[in-house]
Short mmCIF file of C-alpha atoms and ligand atoms in Angstrom, two decimals:
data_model
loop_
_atom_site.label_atom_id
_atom_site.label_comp_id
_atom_site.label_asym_id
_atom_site.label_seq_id
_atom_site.Cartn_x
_atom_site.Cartn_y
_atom_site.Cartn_z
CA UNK F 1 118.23 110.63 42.45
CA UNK F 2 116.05 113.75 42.36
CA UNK F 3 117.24 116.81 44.47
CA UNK F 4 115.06 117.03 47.46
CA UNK F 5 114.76 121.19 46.49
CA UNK F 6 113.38 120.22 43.10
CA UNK F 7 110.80 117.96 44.91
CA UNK F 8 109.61 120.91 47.47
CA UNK F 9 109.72 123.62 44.10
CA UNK F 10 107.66 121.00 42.82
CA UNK F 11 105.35 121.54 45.70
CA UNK F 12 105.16 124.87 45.38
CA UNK F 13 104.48 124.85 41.96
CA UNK F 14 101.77 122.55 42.00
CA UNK F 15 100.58 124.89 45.43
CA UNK F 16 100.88 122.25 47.72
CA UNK F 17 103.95 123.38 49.56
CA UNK F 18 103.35 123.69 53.50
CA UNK F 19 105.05 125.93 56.21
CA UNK F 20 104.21 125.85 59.86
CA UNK F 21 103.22 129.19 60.99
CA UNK F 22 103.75 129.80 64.81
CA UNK F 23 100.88 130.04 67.10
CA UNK F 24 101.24 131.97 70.51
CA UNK F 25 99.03 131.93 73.55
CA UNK F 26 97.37 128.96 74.80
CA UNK F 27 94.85 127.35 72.37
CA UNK F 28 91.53 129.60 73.03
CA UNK F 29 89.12 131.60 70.23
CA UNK F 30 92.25 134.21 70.19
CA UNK F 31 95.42 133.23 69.28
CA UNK F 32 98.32 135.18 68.42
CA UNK F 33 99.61 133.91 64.41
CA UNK F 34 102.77 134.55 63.71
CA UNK F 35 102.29 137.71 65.65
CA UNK F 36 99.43 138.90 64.82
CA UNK F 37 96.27 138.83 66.69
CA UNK F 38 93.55 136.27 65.23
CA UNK F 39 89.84 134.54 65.86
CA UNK F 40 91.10 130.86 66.00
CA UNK F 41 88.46 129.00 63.37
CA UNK F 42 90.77 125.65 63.09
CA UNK F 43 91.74 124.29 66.50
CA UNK F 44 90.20 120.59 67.45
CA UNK F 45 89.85 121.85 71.38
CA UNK F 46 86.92 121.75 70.52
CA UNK F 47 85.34 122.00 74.31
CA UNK F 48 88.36 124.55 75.46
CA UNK F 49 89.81 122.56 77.85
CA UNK F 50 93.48 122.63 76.26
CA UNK F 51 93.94 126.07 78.43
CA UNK F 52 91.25 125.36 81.32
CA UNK F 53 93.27 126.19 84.40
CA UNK F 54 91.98 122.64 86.37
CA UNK F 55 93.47 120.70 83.20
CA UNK F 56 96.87 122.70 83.29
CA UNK F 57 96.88 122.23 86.92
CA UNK F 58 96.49 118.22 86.84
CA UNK F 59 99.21 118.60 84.19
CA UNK F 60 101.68 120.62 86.12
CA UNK F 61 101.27 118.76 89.49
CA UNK F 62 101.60 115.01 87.51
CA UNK F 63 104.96 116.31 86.23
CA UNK F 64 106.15 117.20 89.48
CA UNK F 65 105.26 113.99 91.12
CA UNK F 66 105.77 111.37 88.62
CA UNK F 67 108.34 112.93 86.16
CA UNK F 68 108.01 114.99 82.99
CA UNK F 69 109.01 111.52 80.94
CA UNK F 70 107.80 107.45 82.12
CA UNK F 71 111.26 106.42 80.69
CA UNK F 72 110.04 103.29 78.44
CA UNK F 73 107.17 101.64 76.66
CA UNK F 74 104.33 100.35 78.94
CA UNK F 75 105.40 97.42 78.14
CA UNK F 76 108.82 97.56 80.30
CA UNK F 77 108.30 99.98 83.37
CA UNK F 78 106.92 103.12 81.84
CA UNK F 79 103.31 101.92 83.24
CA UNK F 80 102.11 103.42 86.13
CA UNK F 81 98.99 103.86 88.19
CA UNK F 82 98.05 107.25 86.29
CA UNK F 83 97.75 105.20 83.45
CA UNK F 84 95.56 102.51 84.68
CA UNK F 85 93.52 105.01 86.19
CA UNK F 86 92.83 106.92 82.94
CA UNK F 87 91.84 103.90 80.99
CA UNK F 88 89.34 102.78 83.61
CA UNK F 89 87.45 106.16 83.57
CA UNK F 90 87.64 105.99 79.98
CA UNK F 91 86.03 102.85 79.74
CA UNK F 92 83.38 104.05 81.76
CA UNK F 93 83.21 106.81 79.52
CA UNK F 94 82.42 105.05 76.65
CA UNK F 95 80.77 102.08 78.16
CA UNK F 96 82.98 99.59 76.96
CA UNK F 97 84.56 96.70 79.19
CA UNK F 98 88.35 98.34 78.64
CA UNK F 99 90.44 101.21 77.51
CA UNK F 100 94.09 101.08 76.55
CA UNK F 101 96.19 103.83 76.18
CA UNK F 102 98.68 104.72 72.94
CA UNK F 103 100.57 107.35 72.24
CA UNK F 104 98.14 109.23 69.85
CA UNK F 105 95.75 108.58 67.54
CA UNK F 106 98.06 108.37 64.26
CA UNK F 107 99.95 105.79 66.07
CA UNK F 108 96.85 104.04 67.20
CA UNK F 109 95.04 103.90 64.00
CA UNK F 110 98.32 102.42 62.50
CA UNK F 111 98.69 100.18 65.39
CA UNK F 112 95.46 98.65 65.46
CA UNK F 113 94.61 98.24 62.12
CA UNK F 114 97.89 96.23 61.88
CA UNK F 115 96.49 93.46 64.36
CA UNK F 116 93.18 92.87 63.68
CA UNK F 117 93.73 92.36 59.41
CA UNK F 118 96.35 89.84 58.76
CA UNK F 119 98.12 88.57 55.91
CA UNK F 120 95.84 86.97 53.80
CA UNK F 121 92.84 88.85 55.04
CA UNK F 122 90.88 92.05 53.93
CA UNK F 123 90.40 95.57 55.53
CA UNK F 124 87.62 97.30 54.36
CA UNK F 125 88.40 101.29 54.74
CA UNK F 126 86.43 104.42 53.27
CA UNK F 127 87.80 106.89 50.62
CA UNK F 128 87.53 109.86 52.84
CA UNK F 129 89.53 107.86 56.39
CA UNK F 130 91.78 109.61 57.85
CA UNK F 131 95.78 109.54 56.88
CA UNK F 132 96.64 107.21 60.31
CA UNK F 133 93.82 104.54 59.38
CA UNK F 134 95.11 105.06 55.08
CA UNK F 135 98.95 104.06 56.36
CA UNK F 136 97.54 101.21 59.27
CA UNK F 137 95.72 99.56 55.86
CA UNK F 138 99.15 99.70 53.78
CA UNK F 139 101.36 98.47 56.75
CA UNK F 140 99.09 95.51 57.40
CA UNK F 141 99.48 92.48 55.93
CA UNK F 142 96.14 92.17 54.91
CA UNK F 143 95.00 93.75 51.33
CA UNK F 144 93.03 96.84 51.45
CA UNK F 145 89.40 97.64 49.87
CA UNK F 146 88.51 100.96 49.25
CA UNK F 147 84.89 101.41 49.49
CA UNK F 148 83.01 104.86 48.31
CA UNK F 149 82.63 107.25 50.74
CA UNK F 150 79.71 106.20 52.85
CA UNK F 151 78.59 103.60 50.62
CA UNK F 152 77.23 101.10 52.45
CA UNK F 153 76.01 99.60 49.21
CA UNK F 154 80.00 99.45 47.36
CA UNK F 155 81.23 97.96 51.04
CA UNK F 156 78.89 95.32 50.93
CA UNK F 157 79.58 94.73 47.09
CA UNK F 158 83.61 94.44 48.54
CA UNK F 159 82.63 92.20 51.60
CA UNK F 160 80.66 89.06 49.37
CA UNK F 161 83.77 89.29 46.80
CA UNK F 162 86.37 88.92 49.77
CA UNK F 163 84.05 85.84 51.03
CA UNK F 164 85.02 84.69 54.08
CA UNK F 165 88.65 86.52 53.69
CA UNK F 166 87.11 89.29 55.39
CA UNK F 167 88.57 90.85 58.59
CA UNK F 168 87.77 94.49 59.63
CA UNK F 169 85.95 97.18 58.13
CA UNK F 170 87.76 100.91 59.21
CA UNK F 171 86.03 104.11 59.30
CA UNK F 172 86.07 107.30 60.75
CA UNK F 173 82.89 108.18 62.95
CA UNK F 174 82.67 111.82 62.19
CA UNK F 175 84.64 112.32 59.04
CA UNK F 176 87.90 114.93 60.17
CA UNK F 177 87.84 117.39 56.66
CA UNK F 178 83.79 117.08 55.96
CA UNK F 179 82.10 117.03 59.63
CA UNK F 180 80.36 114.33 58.12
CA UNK F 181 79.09 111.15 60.00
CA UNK F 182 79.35 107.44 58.87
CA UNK F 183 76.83 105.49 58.41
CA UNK F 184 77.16 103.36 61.52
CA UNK F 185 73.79 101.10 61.73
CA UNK F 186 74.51 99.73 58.01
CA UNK F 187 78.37 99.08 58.88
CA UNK F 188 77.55 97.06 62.30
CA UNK F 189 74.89 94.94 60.25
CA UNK F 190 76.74 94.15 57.17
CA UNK F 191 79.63 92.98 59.62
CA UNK F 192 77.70 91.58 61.06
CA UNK F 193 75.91 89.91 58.31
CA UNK F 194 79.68 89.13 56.69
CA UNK F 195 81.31 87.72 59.53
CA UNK F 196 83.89 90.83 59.94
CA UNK F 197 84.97 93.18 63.24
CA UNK F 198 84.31 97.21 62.89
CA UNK F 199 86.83 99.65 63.87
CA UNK F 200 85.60 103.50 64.25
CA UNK F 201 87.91 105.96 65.09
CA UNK F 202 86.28 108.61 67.44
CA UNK F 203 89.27 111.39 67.31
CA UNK F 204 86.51 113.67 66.39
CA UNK F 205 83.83 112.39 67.75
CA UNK F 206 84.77 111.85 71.33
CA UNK F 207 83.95 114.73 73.42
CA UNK F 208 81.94 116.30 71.03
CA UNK F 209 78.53 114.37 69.97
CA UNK F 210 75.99 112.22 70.88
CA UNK F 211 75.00 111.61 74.80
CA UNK F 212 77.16 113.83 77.07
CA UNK F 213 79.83 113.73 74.13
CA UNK F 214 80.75 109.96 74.44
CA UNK F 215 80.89 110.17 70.71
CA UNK F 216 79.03 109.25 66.84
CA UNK F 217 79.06 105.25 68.28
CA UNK F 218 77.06 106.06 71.12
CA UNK F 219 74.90 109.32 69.08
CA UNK F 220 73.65 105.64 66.88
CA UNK F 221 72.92 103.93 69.98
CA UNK F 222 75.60 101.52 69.11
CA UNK F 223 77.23 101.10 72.46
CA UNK F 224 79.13 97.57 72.68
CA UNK F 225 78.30 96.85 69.08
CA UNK F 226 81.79 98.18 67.65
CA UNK F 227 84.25 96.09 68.24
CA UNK F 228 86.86 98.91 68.60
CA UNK F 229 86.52 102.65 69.10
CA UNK F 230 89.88 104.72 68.98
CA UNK F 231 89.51 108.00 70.75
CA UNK F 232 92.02 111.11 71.27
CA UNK F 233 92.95 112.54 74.13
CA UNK F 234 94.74 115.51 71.72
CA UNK F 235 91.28 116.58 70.39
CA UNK F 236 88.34 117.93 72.50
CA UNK F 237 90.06 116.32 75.49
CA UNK F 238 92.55 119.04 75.28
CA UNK F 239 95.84 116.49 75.78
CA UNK F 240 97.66 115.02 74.13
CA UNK F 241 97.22 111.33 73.06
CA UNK F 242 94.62 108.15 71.97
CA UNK F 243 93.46 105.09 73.48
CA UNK F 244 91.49 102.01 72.27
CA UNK F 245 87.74 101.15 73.82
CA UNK F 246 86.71 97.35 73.22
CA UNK F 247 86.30 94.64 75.31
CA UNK F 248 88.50 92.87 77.89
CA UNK F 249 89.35 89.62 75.33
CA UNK F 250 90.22 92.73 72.62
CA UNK F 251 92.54 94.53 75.23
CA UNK F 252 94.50 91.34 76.02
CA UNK F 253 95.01 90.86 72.07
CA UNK F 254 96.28 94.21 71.51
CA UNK F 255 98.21 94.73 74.56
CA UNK F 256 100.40 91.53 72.94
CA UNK F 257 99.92 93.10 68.77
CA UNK F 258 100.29 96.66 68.62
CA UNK F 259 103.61 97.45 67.50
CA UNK F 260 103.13 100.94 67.98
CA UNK F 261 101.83 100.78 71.39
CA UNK F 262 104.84 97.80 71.84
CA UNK F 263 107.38 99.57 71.14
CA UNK F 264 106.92 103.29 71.93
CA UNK F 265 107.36 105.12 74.98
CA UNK F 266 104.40 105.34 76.82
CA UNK F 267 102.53 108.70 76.97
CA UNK F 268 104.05 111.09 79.96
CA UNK F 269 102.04 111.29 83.48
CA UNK F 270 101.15 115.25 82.31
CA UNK F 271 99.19 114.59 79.21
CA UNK F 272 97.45 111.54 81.03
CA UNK F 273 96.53 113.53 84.58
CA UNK F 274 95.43 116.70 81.59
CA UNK F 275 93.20 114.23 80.31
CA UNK F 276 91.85 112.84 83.44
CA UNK F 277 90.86 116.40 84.38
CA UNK F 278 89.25 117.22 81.35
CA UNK F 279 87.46 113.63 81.55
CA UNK F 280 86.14 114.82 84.85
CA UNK F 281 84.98 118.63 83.16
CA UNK F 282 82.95 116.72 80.58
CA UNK F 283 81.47 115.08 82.96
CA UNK F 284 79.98 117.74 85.18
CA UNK F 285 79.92 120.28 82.86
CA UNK F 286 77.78 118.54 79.75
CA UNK F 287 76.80 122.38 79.34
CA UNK F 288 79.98 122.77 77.55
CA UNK F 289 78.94 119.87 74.82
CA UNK F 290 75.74 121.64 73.84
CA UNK F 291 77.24 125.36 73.62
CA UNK F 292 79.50 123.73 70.92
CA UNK F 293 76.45 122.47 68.91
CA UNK F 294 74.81 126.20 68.98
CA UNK F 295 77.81 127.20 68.17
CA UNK F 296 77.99 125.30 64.93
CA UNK F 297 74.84 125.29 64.08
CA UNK F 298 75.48 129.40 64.12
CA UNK F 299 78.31 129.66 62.16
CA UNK F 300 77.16 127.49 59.91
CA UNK F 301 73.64 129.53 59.55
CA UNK F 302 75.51 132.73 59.18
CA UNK F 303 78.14 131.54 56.75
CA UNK F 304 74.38 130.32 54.34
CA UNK F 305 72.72 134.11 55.22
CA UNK F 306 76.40 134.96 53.45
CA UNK F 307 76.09 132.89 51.04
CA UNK F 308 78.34 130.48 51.04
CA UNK F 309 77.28 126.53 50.58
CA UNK F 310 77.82 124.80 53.40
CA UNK F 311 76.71 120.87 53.80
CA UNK F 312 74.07 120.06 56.64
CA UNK F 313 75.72 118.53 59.70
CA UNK F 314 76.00 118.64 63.54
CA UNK F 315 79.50 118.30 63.83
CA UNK F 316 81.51 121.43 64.69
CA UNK F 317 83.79 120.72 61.30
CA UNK F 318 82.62 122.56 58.85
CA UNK F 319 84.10 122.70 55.45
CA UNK F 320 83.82 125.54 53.14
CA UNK F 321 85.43 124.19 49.67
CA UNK F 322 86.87 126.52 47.67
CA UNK F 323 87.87 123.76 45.04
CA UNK F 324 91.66 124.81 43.82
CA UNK F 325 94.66 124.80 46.17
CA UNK F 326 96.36 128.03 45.23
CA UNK F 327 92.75 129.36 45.35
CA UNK F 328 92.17 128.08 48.94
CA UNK F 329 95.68 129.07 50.29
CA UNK F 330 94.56 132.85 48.87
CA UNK F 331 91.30 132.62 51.08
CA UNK F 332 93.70 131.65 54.36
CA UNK F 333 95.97 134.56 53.56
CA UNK F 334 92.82 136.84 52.82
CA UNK F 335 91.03 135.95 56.08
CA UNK F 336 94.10 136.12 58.13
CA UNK F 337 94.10 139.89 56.55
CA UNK F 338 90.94 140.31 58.39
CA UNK F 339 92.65 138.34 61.68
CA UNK F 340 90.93 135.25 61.31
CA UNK F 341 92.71 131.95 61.11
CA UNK F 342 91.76 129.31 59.09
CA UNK F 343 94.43 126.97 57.59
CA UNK F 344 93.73 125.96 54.40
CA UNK F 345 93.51 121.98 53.52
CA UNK F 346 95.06 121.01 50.71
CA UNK F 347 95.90 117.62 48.53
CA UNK F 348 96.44 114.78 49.89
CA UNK F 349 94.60 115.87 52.96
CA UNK F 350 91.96 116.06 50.98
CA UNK F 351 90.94 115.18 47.35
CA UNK F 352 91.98 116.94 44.13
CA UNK F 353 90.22 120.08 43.54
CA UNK F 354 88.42 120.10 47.05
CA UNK F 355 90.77 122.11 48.46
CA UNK F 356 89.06 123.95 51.43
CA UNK F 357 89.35 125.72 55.02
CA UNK F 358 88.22 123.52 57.09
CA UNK F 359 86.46 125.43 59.85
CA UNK F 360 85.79 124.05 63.41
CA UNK F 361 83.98 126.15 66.13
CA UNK F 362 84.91 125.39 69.73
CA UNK F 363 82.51 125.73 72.65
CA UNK F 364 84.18 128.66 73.99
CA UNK F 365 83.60 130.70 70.66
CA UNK F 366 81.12 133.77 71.46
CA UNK F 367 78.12 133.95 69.34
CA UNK F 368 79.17 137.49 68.41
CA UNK F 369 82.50 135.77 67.17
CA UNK F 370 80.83 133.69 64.90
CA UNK F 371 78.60 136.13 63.65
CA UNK F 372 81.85 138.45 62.47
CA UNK F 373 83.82 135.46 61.29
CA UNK F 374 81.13 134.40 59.29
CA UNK F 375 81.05 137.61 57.38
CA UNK F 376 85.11 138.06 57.09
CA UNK F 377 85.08 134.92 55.71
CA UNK F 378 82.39 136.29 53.00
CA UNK F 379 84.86 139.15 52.53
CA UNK F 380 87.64 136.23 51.89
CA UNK F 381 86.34 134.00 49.67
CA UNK F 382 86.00 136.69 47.33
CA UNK F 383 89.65 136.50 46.60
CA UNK F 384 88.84 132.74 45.87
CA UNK F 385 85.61 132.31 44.90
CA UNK F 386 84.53 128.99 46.93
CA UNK F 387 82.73 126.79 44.45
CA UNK F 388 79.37 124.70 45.80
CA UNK F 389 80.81 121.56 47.73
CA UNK F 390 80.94 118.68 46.14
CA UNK F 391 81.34 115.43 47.77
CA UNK F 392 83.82 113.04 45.52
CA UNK F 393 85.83 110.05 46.52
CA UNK F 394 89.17 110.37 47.04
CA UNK F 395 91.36 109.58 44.55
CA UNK F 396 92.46 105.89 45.49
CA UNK F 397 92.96 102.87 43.40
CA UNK F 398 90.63 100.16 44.72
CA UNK F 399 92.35 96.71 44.73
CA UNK F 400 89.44 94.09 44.68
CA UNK F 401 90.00 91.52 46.85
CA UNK F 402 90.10 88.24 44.72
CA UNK F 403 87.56 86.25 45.97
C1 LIG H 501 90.25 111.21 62.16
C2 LIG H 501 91.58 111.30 62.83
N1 LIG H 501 92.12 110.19 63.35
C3 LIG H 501 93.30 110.20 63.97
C4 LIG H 501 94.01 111.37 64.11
C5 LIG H 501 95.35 111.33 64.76
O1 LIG H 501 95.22 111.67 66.11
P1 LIG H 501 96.46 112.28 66.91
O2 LIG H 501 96.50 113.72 66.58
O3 LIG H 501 96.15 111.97 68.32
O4 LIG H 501 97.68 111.54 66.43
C6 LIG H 501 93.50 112.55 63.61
C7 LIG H 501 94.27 113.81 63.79
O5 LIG H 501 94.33 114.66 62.99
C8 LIG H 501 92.26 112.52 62.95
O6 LIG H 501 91.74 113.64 62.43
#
């Protein structure tokens, strides 16, 4: 059996080895980084509500009444009214019939994905999905088809070979490392066309696009026509955890499949009452959706008048490839030089030789911010030299369903 240190010096060697540096001060544009003072360009609070005092006061207050833990899964007697309130205003959120709350997102992806494609059955998921919707596909029972990323034209080539073996097609709305959206008319038609159910998970949409941020399923004007939308509550929501939108019938289903919602203790009263405040800030402060749009559409401006390529998009994930991991890890250290924090991405986060700092703007970012990070990161990428982006498909070995 191989040492486990040969495996992480193989890591290193091949650049891929990962530390976790240690981030002080609540999430905000300034962080402290392992004690040094630094423009945040890589947190997903996207609206800044992780440190908003009303969210850290619902937080504190739920703690002291209900409990810092709920003791057990849902399922047994961790449930409680917090809970059932939460998923009621999230279903009205997102204009959906129910909501059910998981743990977080990873464990809903791989929950869900689980017990809508069974054995026998094929799950449809795109190249570029995110690592929780990549492991639900290998723990179901179903076989997996990897279609091109975005390529409406390769899914529907998958769908007619899997005939009528075909269960759910699996994609994230706005693409987590690219900022990119899916292509979310042509997905709901071909399932519909092929008889198969559509799962988008929202963990970056929610909160941050479309119609008061209710997400990329809602920006299509596709509300009620996916059959399930995960969202996080970790993400612009400022929390910490996920829940499933889809109708009543749906709920039922998974409330009695979902092994990871099953057995897992069920998310504690602070990180649900956090999320009902922030629920309620979205709400009557919209504003704060919009600023975050500027604010991309700044940075991502100003990074161009610097010259760097940057794909078109509306998302606030913006990804500046730099192509090699060693290469990208030397732009992180470079810009963190010049107190700005961008972790680089690396394989198997993202595909080989796309290595990248994946930057995200948050509505709380000042323009003036944006304008300075823009050109530090010009300063950066020197050390690097970022190549054009290039959009390829992960590398993935398609299994064809036999027909
Ligand atoms: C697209 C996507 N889905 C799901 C998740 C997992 O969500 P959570 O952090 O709540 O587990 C993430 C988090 O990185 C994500 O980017």
């Amino acid at each position: 059996m191989q040492d486990l240190q040969e495996r992480v010096d193989e890591l290193k060697e091949l650049g891929l080895y990962r530390r976790m540096r240690v981030v002080g001060g609540p999430q905000g544009p300034h962080v402290t980084v392992d004690g040094r003072d630094v423009l945040l360009l890589c947190s997903n609070d996207y609206l800044g509500l992780a440190a908003d005092h009303r969210v850290r006061e619902a937080a504190a207050e739920a703690a002291l009444r209900w409990g810092a833990g709920c003791g057990s899964s849902r399922l047994v007697s961790g449930n409680t009214a917090v809970h059932q309130e939460l998923e009621s205003e999230l279903a009205e959120f997102k204009r959906s019939e129910a909501a059910l709350l998981v743990g977080s997102g990873f464990l809903a992806n791989v929950g869900v994905v689980g017990a809508l494609a069974r054995a026998g059955e094929v799950v449809f998921s795109d190249a570029l999905n995110h690592a929780s919707l990549i492991d639900g596909c290998r723990l179901a029972r179903a076989e997996t088809f990897v279609y091109r990323h975005c390529d409406s034209e390769h899914l529907e080539w998958g769908l007619k070979q899997a005939g009528d073996r075909g269960a759910l097609i699996v994609t994230d709305g706005v693409f987590s490392m690219d900022g990119d959206i899916a292509p979310l008319h042509e997905i709901v038609g071909l399932a519909r066309r092929y008889g198969a159910r559509v799962m988008v998970d929202e963990a970056h949409g929610t909160g941050t696009i479309g119609p008061r941020g209710r997400g990329a399923v809602a920006a299509a004007g596709l509300d009620g026509q996916v059959d399930v939308i995960v969202g996080t509550l970790g993400k612009a929501l400022g929390s910490y955890g996920a829940f499933v939108s889809c109708s009543a019938d749906t709920a039922e289903y998974l409330i009695n499949t979902v092994r990871t919602l099953i057995f897992s203790t069920a998310l504690p009263p602070s990180a649900v009452a956090a999320a009902r405040a922030s629920l309620q800030i979205l709400r009557s402060e919209p504003e704060r959706v919009q600023r975050l749009a500027d604010n991309a559409a700044l940075l991502r401006q100003e990074l161009r008048r610097h010259g760097q390529a940057v794909p078109d998009g509306v998302t606030p994930i913006i990804p500046l490839v730099v192509g090699d991991a060693d290469a990208a890890m030397a732009v992180c250290e470079a810009a963190l030089e010049r107190e700005l924090f961008a972790q680089a991405i690396r394989p198997p986060t993202v595909p080989e030789g796309t290595s990248r700092l994946r930057l995200t703007v948050m509505a709380s970012h000042e323009p003036e911010e944006l304008r300075g990070a823009a050109a530090t990161l010009a300063g950066a990428t020197k050390v690097g030299k970022p190549r054009q982006t290039v959009r390829e498909g992960a590398a993935r070995s398609e299994t064809l369903p036999a027909a």
